PDB file of C-alpha atoms in Angstrom:
ATOM      1  CA  MET A   1      50.200 120.642 130.945  1.00 51.00           C
ATOM      2  CA  ARG A   2      47.280 122.202 129.088  1.00 50.00           C
ATOM      3  CA  ARG A   3      47.679 125.433 131.073  1.00 50.00           C
ATOM      4  CA  LEU A   4      51.385 125.577 130.214  1.00 42.00           C
ATOM      5  CA  LEU A   5      50.681 125.159 126.503  1.00 43.00           C
ATOM      6  CA  SER A   6      47.978 127.848 126.679  1.00 49.00           C
ATOM      7  CA  ALA A   7      50.386 130.295 128.333  1.00 46.00           C
ATOM      8  CA  LEU A   8      53.078 129.662 125.744  1.00 42.00           C
ATOM      9  CA  SER A   9      50.595 130.125 122.917  1.00 49.00           C
ATOM     10  CA  PHE A  10      49.417 133.441 124.398  1.00 45.00           C
ATOM     11  CA  GLY A  11      52.995 134.734 124.743  1.00 50.00           C
ATOM     12  CA  VAL A  12      53.900 133.818 121.171  1.00 44.00           C
ATOM     13  CA  GLY A  13      50.718 135.477 119.930  1.00 50.00           C
ATOM     14  CA  VAL A  14      51.472 138.724 121.717  1.00 42.00           C
ATOM     15  CA  ASN A  15      55.012 138.829 120.284  1.00 47.00           C
ATOM     16  CA  LEU A  16      53.688 138.279 116.767  1.00 44.00           C
ATOM     17  CA  VAL A  17      51.205 141.115 117.141  1.00 43.00           C
ATOM     18  CA  VAL A  18      53.896 143.510 118.425  1.00 41.00           C
ATOM     19  CA  MET A  19      56.304 142.584 115.632  1.00 45.00           C
ATOM     20  CA  ALA A  20      53.606 143.028 113.017  1.00 45.00           C
ATOM     21  CA  THR A  21      52.685 146.497 114.309  1.00 45.00           C
ATOM     22  CA  PRO A  22      55.979 148.365 114.977  1.00 45.00           C
ATOM     23  CA  VAL A  23      54.064 151.594 115.510  1.00 42.00           C
ATOM     24  CA  LEU A  24      53.194 150.323 118.970  1.00 40.00           C
ATOM     25  CA  CYS A  25      56.897 149.947 119.853  1.00 42.00           C
ATOM     26  CA  ASP A  26      58.477 152.953 118.183  1.00 43.00           C
ATOM     27  CA  THR A  27      58.199 156.497 119.506  1.00 43.00           C
ATOM     28  CA  PRO A  28      57.683 158.800 116.547  1.00 44.00           C
ATOM     29  CA  SER A  29      60.448 161.399 116.220  1.00 45.00           C
ATOM     30  CA  LYS A  30      59.669 165.026 115.565  1.00 48.00           C
ATOM     31  CA  ASN A  31      61.725 167.746 114.076  1.00 50.00           C
ATOM     32  CA  ALA A  32      61.126 171.468 114.024  1.00 44.00           C
ATOM     33  CA  GLN A  33      58.836 171.244 111.006  1.00 49.00           C
ATOM     34  CA  ASP A  34      56.542 168.744 112.815  1.00 56.00           C
ATOM     35  CA  LEU A  35      56.055 171.158 115.699  1.00 57.00           C
ATOM     36  CA  ASP A  36      53.455 173.891 115.731  1.00 62.00           C
ATOM     37  CA  ILE A  37      56.045 176.632 115.188  1.00 69.00           C
ATOM     38  CA  SER A  38      55.859 179.521 112.772  1.00 69.00           C
ATOM     39  CA  PRO A  39      58.249 179.143 109.780  1.00 73.00           C
ATOM     40  CA  GLU A  40      59.419 182.694 110.502  1.00 72.00           C
ATOM     41  CA  ILE A  41      60.584 181.650 113.981  1.00 72.00           C
ATOM     42  CA  ILE A  42      62.464 178.666 112.543  1.00 68.00           C
ATOM     43  CA  LYS A  43      64.090 180.916 109.926  1.00 70.00           C
ATOM     44  CA  ASN A  44      65.404 183.272 112.622  1.00 72.00           C
ATOM     45  CA  SER A  45      66.573 180.521 115.009  1.00 70.00           C
ATOM     46  CA  PRO A  46      69.939 178.853 114.266  1.00 69.00           C
ATOM     47  CA  VAL A  47      69.225 176.390 117.109  1.00 64.00           C
ATOM     48  CA  LEU A  48      65.990 175.111 115.533  1.00 67.00           C
ATOM     49  CA  GLN A  49      67.704 174.935 112.141  1.00 69.00           C
ATOM     50  CA  ARG A  50      70.430 172.721 113.636  1.00 67.00           C
ATOM     51  CA  TRP A  51      67.836 170.461 115.239  1.00 68.00           C
ATOM     52  CA  GLN A  52      66.132 170.031 111.846  1.00 66.00           C
ATOM     53  CA  HIS A  53      69.260 168.354 110.472  1.00 68.00           C
ATOM     54  CA  GLN A  54      70.636 166.573 113.536  1.00 65.00           C
ATOM     55  CA  VAL A  55      70.033 166.556 117.278  1.00 62.00           C
ATOM     56  CA  PRO A  56      73.187 168.193 118.720  1.00 61.00           C
ATOM     57  CA  ASN A  57      75.335 166.613 121.398  1.00 63.00           C
ATOM     58  CA  VAL A  58      75.043 169.382 123.988  1.00 60.00           C
ATOM     59  CA  LEU A  59      77.644 167.916 126.367  1.00 66.00           C
ATOM     60  CA  GLU A  60      80.145 167.560 123.528  1.00 67.00           C
ATOM     61  CA  ASP A  61      79.494 171.156 122.430  1.00 63.00           C
ATOM     62  CA  ILE A  62      80.128 172.441 125.967  1.00 65.00           C
ATOM     63  CA  LYS A  63      83.314 170.385 126.167  1.00 70.00           C
ATOM     64  CA  ASN A  64      84.779 171.740 122.932  1.00 71.00           C
ATOM     65  CA  ASP A  65      83.335 175.270 122.851  1.00 86.00           C
ATOM     66  CA  PRO A  66      86.183 177.538 124.067  1.00 92.00           C
ATOM     67  CA  SER A  67      85.734 178.707 127.648  1.00 92.00           C
ATOM     68  CA  PHE A  68      87.957 181.724 126.887  1.00 94.00           C
ATOM     69  CA  PRO A  69      87.607 184.242 124.024  1.00 95.00           C
ATOM     70  CA  THR A  70      89.961 186.092 121.685  1.00 97.00           C
ATOM     71  CA  LYS A  71      90.990 189.434 123.233  1.00 97.00           C
ATOM     72  CA  ILE A  72      92.356 192.664 121.756  1.00 98.00           C
ATOM     73  CA  ARG A  73      94.377 194.503 124.431  1.00 98.00           C
ATOM     74  CA  LEU A  74      95.258 198.154 125.040  1.00 98.00           C
ATOM     75  CA  GLY A  75      96.604 199.579 128.285  1.00 97.00           C
ATOM     76  CA  SER A  76      99.399 201.217 130.237  1.00 96.00           C
ATOM     77  CA  SER A  77     102.394 199.778 132.077  1.00 95.00           C
ATOM     78  CA  TYR A  78     104.786 200.845 134.807  1.00 96.00           C
ATOM     79  CA  PHE A  79     108.417 199.666 134.539  1.00 92.00           C
ATOM     80  CA  SER A  80     110.252 199.466 137.846  1.00 88.00           C
ATOM     81  CA  SER A  81     113.855 199.737 136.597  1.00 80.00           C
ATOM     82  CA  ASP A  82     113.360 203.171 135.007  1.00 81.00           C
ATOM     83  CA  GLU A  83     110.355 204.172 137.125  1.00 88.00           C
ATOM     84  CA  ALA A  84     108.733 204.928 133.789  1.00 92.00           C
ATOM     85  CA  PHE A  85     105.264 204.544 132.326  1.00 96.00           C
ATOM     86  CA  GLY A  86     104.483 203.167 128.913  1.00 96.00           C
ATOM     87  CA  VAL A  87     101.968 201.547 126.581  1.00 97.00           C
ATOM     88  CA  ASN A  88     100.934 197.919 126.126  1.00 96.00           C
ATOM     89  CA  ILE A  89      99.202 196.767 122.911  1.00 97.00           C
ATOM     90  CA  GLY A  90      98.402 193.208 121.920  1.00 97.00           C
ATOM     91  CA  VAL A  91      96.070 190.466 120.818  1.00 98.00           C
ATOM     92  CA  GLU A  92      95.586 187.203 122.690  1.00 97.00           C
ATOM     93  CA  ASP A  93      94.360 183.763 121.608  1.00 97.00           C
ATOM     94  CA  VAL A  94      93.325 184.252 117.994  1.00 98.00           C
ATOM     95  CA  PHE A  95      91.999 180.794 117.094  1.00 96.00           C
ATOM     96  CA  ILE A  96      93.349 179.134 113.963  1.00 95.00           C
ATOM     97  CA  GLY A  97      90.309 177.451 112.463  1.00 91.00           C
ATOM     98  CA  ARG A  98      88.422 175.023 114.712  1.00 87.00           C
ATOM     99  CA  THR A  99      91.581 173.738 116.371  1.00 92.00           C
ATOM    100  CA  SER A 100      93.275 174.074 119.751  1.00 94.00           C
ATOM    101  CA  LEU A 101      95.984 176.237 118.159  1.00 97.00           C
ATOM    102  CA  THR A 102      95.997 179.977 118.858  1.00 98.00           C
ATOM    103  CA  VAL A 103      98.355 182.870 118.151  1.00 98.00           C
ATOM    104  CA  SER A 104      99.093 185.869 120.389  1.00 98.00           C
ATOM    105  CA  GLY A 105     101.193 188.994 119.954  1.00 97.00           C
ATOM    106  CA  GLU A 106     102.158 192.063 121.961  1.00 97.00           C
ATOM    107  CA  TYR A 107     104.071 195.337 121.868  1.00 97.00           C
ATOM    108  CA  GLN A 108     105.360 197.228 124.909  1.00 95.00           C
ATOM    109  CA  ALA A 109     107.212 200.546 125.003  1.00 95.00           C
ATOM    110  CA  ALA A 110     108.154 203.099 127.646  1.00 94.00           C
ATOM    111  CA  PHE A 111     107.304 206.739 127.006  1.00 94.00           C
ATOM    112  CA  ASN A 112     110.920 207.741 127.788  1.00 91.00           C
ATOM    113  CA  GLY A 113     112.193 205.617 124.883  1.00 87.00           C
ATOM    114  CA  GLN A 114     114.340 203.411 127.113  1.00 87.00           C
ATOM    115  CA  ARG A 115     112.371 200.191 126.657  1.00 89.00           C
ATOM    116  CA  GLN A 116     110.769 198.274 123.795  1.00 92.00           C
ATOM    117  CA  VAL A 117     109.467 194.704 123.600  1.00 94.00           C
ATOM    118  CA  TYR A 118     107.562 192.972 120.822  1.00 97.00           C
ATOM    119  CA  GLY A 119     106.892 189.435 119.677  1.00 97.00           C
ATOM    120  CA  ALA A 120     104.374 186.716 118.929  1.00 98.00           C
ATOM    121  CA  ASP A 121     103.642 183.246 120.312  1.00 98.00           C
ATOM    122  CA  LEU A 122     101.813 180.075 119.311  1.00 98.00           C
ATOM    123  CA  HIS A 123      99.789 178.122 121.880  1.00 98.00           C
ATOM    124  CA  TYR A 124      98.386 174.617 121.552  1.00 97.00           C
ATOM    125  CA  TYR A 125      95.970 173.872 124.400  1.00 97.00           C
ATOM    126  CA  LEU A 126      96.412 170.311 125.627  1.00 96.00           C
ATOM    127  CA  ARG A 127      92.994 169.896 127.246  1.00 94.00           C
ATOM    128  CA  PRO A 128      89.547 170.355 125.613  1.00 93.00           C
ATOM    129  CA  LEU A 129      88.914 174.041 124.931  1.00 93.00           C
ATOM    130  CA  GLY A 130      85.831 174.040 127.166  1.00 92.00           C
ATOM    131  CA  SER A 131      87.846 173.021 130.242  1.00 93.00           C
ATOM    132  CA  TYR A 132      88.055 175.300 133.262  1.00 94.00           C
ATOM    133  CA  ILE A 133      91.751 174.391 133.679  1.00 96.00           C
ATOM    134  CA  ASN A 134      94.021 174.282 130.641  1.00 97.00           C
ATOM    135  CA  ILE A 135      97.714 174.238 129.840  1.00 97.00           C
ATOM    136  CA  THR A 136      99.643 174.995 126.682  1.00 98.00           C
ATOM    137  CA  PRO A 137     103.259 175.112 125.564  1.00 98.00           C
ATOM    138  CA  VAL A 138     104.475 178.518 124.380  1.00 98.00           C
ATOM    139  CA  VAL A 139     106.586 178.757 121.220  1.00 98.00           C
ATOM    140  CA  GLY A 140     107.380 182.114 119.660  1.00 98.00           C
ATOM    141  CA  TYR A 141     109.771 185.014 119.156  1.00 98.00           C
ATOM    142  CA  ARG A 142     110.686 188.032 121.300  1.00 96.00           C
ATOM    143  CA  HIS A 143     112.756 191.168 120.757  1.00 95.00           C
ATOM    144  CA  LEU A 144     113.694 193.074 123.902  1.00 92.00           C
ATOM    145  CA  GLU A 145     115.491 196.408 124.327  1.00 89.00           C
ATOM    146  CA  ILE A 146     116.180 198.002 127.730  1.00 84.00           C
ATOM    147  CA  ASN A 147     118.412 201.071 127.813  1.00 80.00           C
ATOM    148  CA  SER A 148     121.594 200.028 125.962  1.00 75.00           C
ATOM    149  CA  TYR A 149     120.922 196.283 126.325  1.00 81.00           C
ATOM    150  CA  SER A 150     119.018 194.271 123.720  1.00 86.00           C
ATOM    151  CA  THR A 151     118.361 190.635 122.889  1.00 90.00           C
ATOM    152  CA  ASP A 152     116.085 188.645 120.655  1.00 92.00           C
ATOM    153  CA  GLY A 153     115.398 185.039 119.791  1.00 95.00           C
ATOM    154  CA  VAL A 154     113.062 182.137 120.275  1.00 97.00           C
ATOM    155  CA  ASN A 155     110.667 182.333 123.231  1.00 97.00           C
ATOM    156  CA  LEU A 156     109.899 178.952 124.854  1.00 98.00           C
ATOM    157  CA  GLY A 157     107.771 178.150 127.889  1.00 98.00           C
ATOM    158  CA  ALA A 158     104.352 177.121 129.154  1.00 98.00           C
ATOM    159  CA  LYS A 159     101.077 178.752 130.180  1.00 98.00           C
ATOM    160  CA  LEU A 160      98.519 177.681 132.786  1.00 98.00           C
ATOM    161  CA  LEU A 161      94.978 179.032 132.387  1.00 98.00           C
ATOM    162  CA  LEU A 162      92.321 178.956 135.126  1.00 98.00           C
ATOM    163  CA  VAL A 163      88.859 179.916 133.856  1.00 96.00           C
ATOM    164  CA  LEU A 164      86.737 181.237 136.713  1.00 95.00           C
ATOM    165  CA  SER A 165      83.716 181.918 134.506  1.00 92.00           C
ATOM    166  CA  ARG A 166      83.186 180.856 130.903  1.00 88.00           C
ATOM    167  CA  GLY A 167      83.105 183.289 128.017  1.00 89.00           C
ATOM    168  CA  GLY A 168      85.771 185.633 129.378  1.00 91.00           C
ATOM    169  CA  ALA A 169      83.880 186.797 132.467  1.00 93.00           C
ATOM    170  CA  GLY A 170      86.866 185.964 134.652  1.00 95.00           C
ATOM    171  CA  ASP A 171      90.162 184.075 134.438  1.00 97.00           C
ATOM    172  CA  ILE A 172      93.712 183.857 135.778  1.00 98.00           C
ATOM    173  CA  SER A 173      96.762 182.916 133.719  1.00 98.00           C
ATOM    174  CA  LEU A 174     100.355 182.141 134.667  1.00 98.00           C
ATOM    175  CA  THR A 175     103.016 182.120 131.949  1.00 98.00           C
ATOM    176  CA  GLN A 176     106.682 181.185 132.321  1.00 98.00           C
ATOM    177  CA  SER A 177     108.963 181.516 129.306  1.00 97.00           C
ATOM    178  CA  TRP A 178     112.589 182.134 128.359  1.00 97.00           C
ATOM    179  CA  ILE A 179     113.935 184.301 125.552  1.00 95.00           C
ATOM    180  CA  ALA A 180     117.002 182.795 123.837  1.00 94.00           C
ATOM    181  CA  PRO A 181     117.168 179.899 126.318  1.00 94.00           C
ATOM    182  CA  GLY A 182     120.550 178.262 126.881  1.00 90.00           C
ATOM    183  CA  THR A 183     122.535 181.260 125.644  1.00 90.00           C
ATOM    184  CA  GLY A 184     124.418 184.018 127.432  1.00 86.00           C
ATOM    185  CA  GLU A 185     121.567 186.412 126.585  1.00 89.00           C
ATOM    186  CA  GLU A 186     118.815 184.286 128.142  1.00 93.00           C
ATOM    187  CA  VAL A 187     115.968 186.267 129.719  1.00 93.00           C
ATOM    188  CA  GLY A 188     113.297 184.690 131.906  1.00 95.00           C
ATOM    189  CA  LEU A 189     109.761 186.087 131.892  1.00 96.00           C
ATOM    190  CA  THR A 190     107.159 185.251 134.548  1.00 97.00           C
ATOM    191  CA  THR A 191     103.714 186.780 133.968  1.00 97.00           C
ATOM    192  CA  ILE A 192     100.549 186.599 136.045  1.00 97.00           C
ATOM    193  CA  SER A 193      97.405 188.076 134.518  1.00 97.00           C
ATOM    194  CA  VAL A 194      93.988 188.419 136.175  1.00 97.00           C
ATOM    195  CA  GLY A 195      91.064 189.539 134.044  1.00 96.00           C
ATOM    196  CA  TYR A 196      87.343 190.050 134.579  1.00 94.00           C
ATOM    197  CA  ALA A 197      84.521 191.414 132.456  1.00 96.00           C
ATOM    198  CA  LEU A 198      83.019 194.879 132.866  1.00 96.00           C
ATOM    199  CA  THR A 199      80.456 194.408 130.086  1.00 95.00           C
ATOM    200  CA  GLN A 200      79.620 191.679 127.579  1.00 92.00           C
ATOM    201  CA  ASN A 201      82.518 192.738 125.334  1.00 95.00           C
ATOM    202  CA  ILE A 202      84.878 194.731 127.579  1.00 97.00           C
ATOM    203  CA  ARG A 203      87.250 193.354 130.220  1.00 97.00           C
ATOM    204  CA  ILE A 204      89.908 194.835 132.443  1.00 97.00           C
ATOM    205  CA  SER A 205      93.087 192.923 133.179  1.00 97.00           C
ATOM    206  CA  THR A 206      95.908 193.365 135.679  1.00 96.00           C
ATOM    207  CA  ASP A 207      99.354 192.117 134.617  1.00 96.00           C
ATOM    208  CA  ILE A 208     102.363 191.474 136.840  1.00 97.00           C
ATOM    209  CA  GLU A 209     105.493 190.508 134.934  1.00 96.00           C
ATOM    210  CA  GLN A 210     108.931 189.708 136.371  1.00 95.00           C
ATOM    211  CA  GLN A 211     111.901 189.820 134.023  1.00 91.00           C
ATOM    212  CA  ASN A 212     115.164 188.140 135.034  1.00 90.00           C
ATOM    213  CA  SER A 213     118.446 188.354 133.133  1.00 85.00           C
ATOM    214  CA  LYS A 214     122.155 188.614 133.910  1.00 82.00           C
ATOM    215  CA  GLN A 215     122.039 192.316 133.113  1.00 77.00           C
ATOM    216  CA  ASN A 216     119.092 193.360 135.261  1.00 78.00           C
ATOM    217  CA  LYS A 217     115.860 192.405 137.007  1.00 86.00           C
ATOM    218  CA  GLU A 218     112.664 194.314 136.431  1.00 88.00           C
ATOM    219  CA  THR A 219     108.987 194.224 137.323  1.00 93.00           C
ATOM    220  CA  ARG A 220     106.257 195.450 135.021  1.00 94.00           C
ATOM    221  CA  LEU A 221     102.792 196.347 136.315  1.00 96.00           C
ATOM    222  CA  GLY A 222     100.060 196.765 133.734  1.00 96.00           C
ATOM    223  CA  ILE A 223      96.410 197.779 133.604  1.00 97.00           C
ATOM    224  CA  VAL A 224      94.894 196.697 130.309  1.00 97.00           C
ATOM    225  CA  PHE A 225      91.457 197.061 128.764  1.00 97.00           C
ATOM    226  CA  GLU A 226      90.469 194.112 126.584  1.00 98.00           C
ATOM    227  CA  TRP A 227      87.859 193.939 123.852  1.00 98.00           C
ATOM    228  CA  MET A 228      86.290 190.558 123.106  1.00 96.00           C
ATOM    229  CA  PRO A 229      85.041 190.641 119.475  1.00 93.00           C
TER     230      PRO A 229
END
């Protein structure tokens, strides 16, 4: 009995000592100013400046940091119906603030003057922007002229994006949309685009687009250089 009481007394005593001296339990935190780092290095390092205010959630940053960049596009196209070459100009995935909403636009024209397409689309990516697989609805407007035929109207569809390497180094996209859906002038557009980086800011992309309408069917092949600002 005496031994039991002695053991209990020892345990209570140890707990009281630990509670009275929290320094023994707590691990002191350090920020960038506590470290032996030159103030000049801290001034020139955004990472260290962030750590001074709050330790970042690296996994959350990776999850929400876009795995694909904004791209400004310029290239040439071949149109099968007229066996003609033309120009392709556009911008893709301009982010609206820090949201999953982006805007894209393009202009296509044949050098023989027999074809012209222009329009803009909104995308809202349904998965976190850092995902390697993403999908977005497509809502926008298209104007299309081919020879003597023309149509315009709302452009509705969806886009699937497969990111092979983050930051624009490589990706594949598949887009299916319809111009003026449900009307007699409906035009279906199926586009596959494969892009990969040549340098840190320059990519090359290959586009294959199939256009289906009651008036005609056409395939467009494009080689586009893309600048990632």
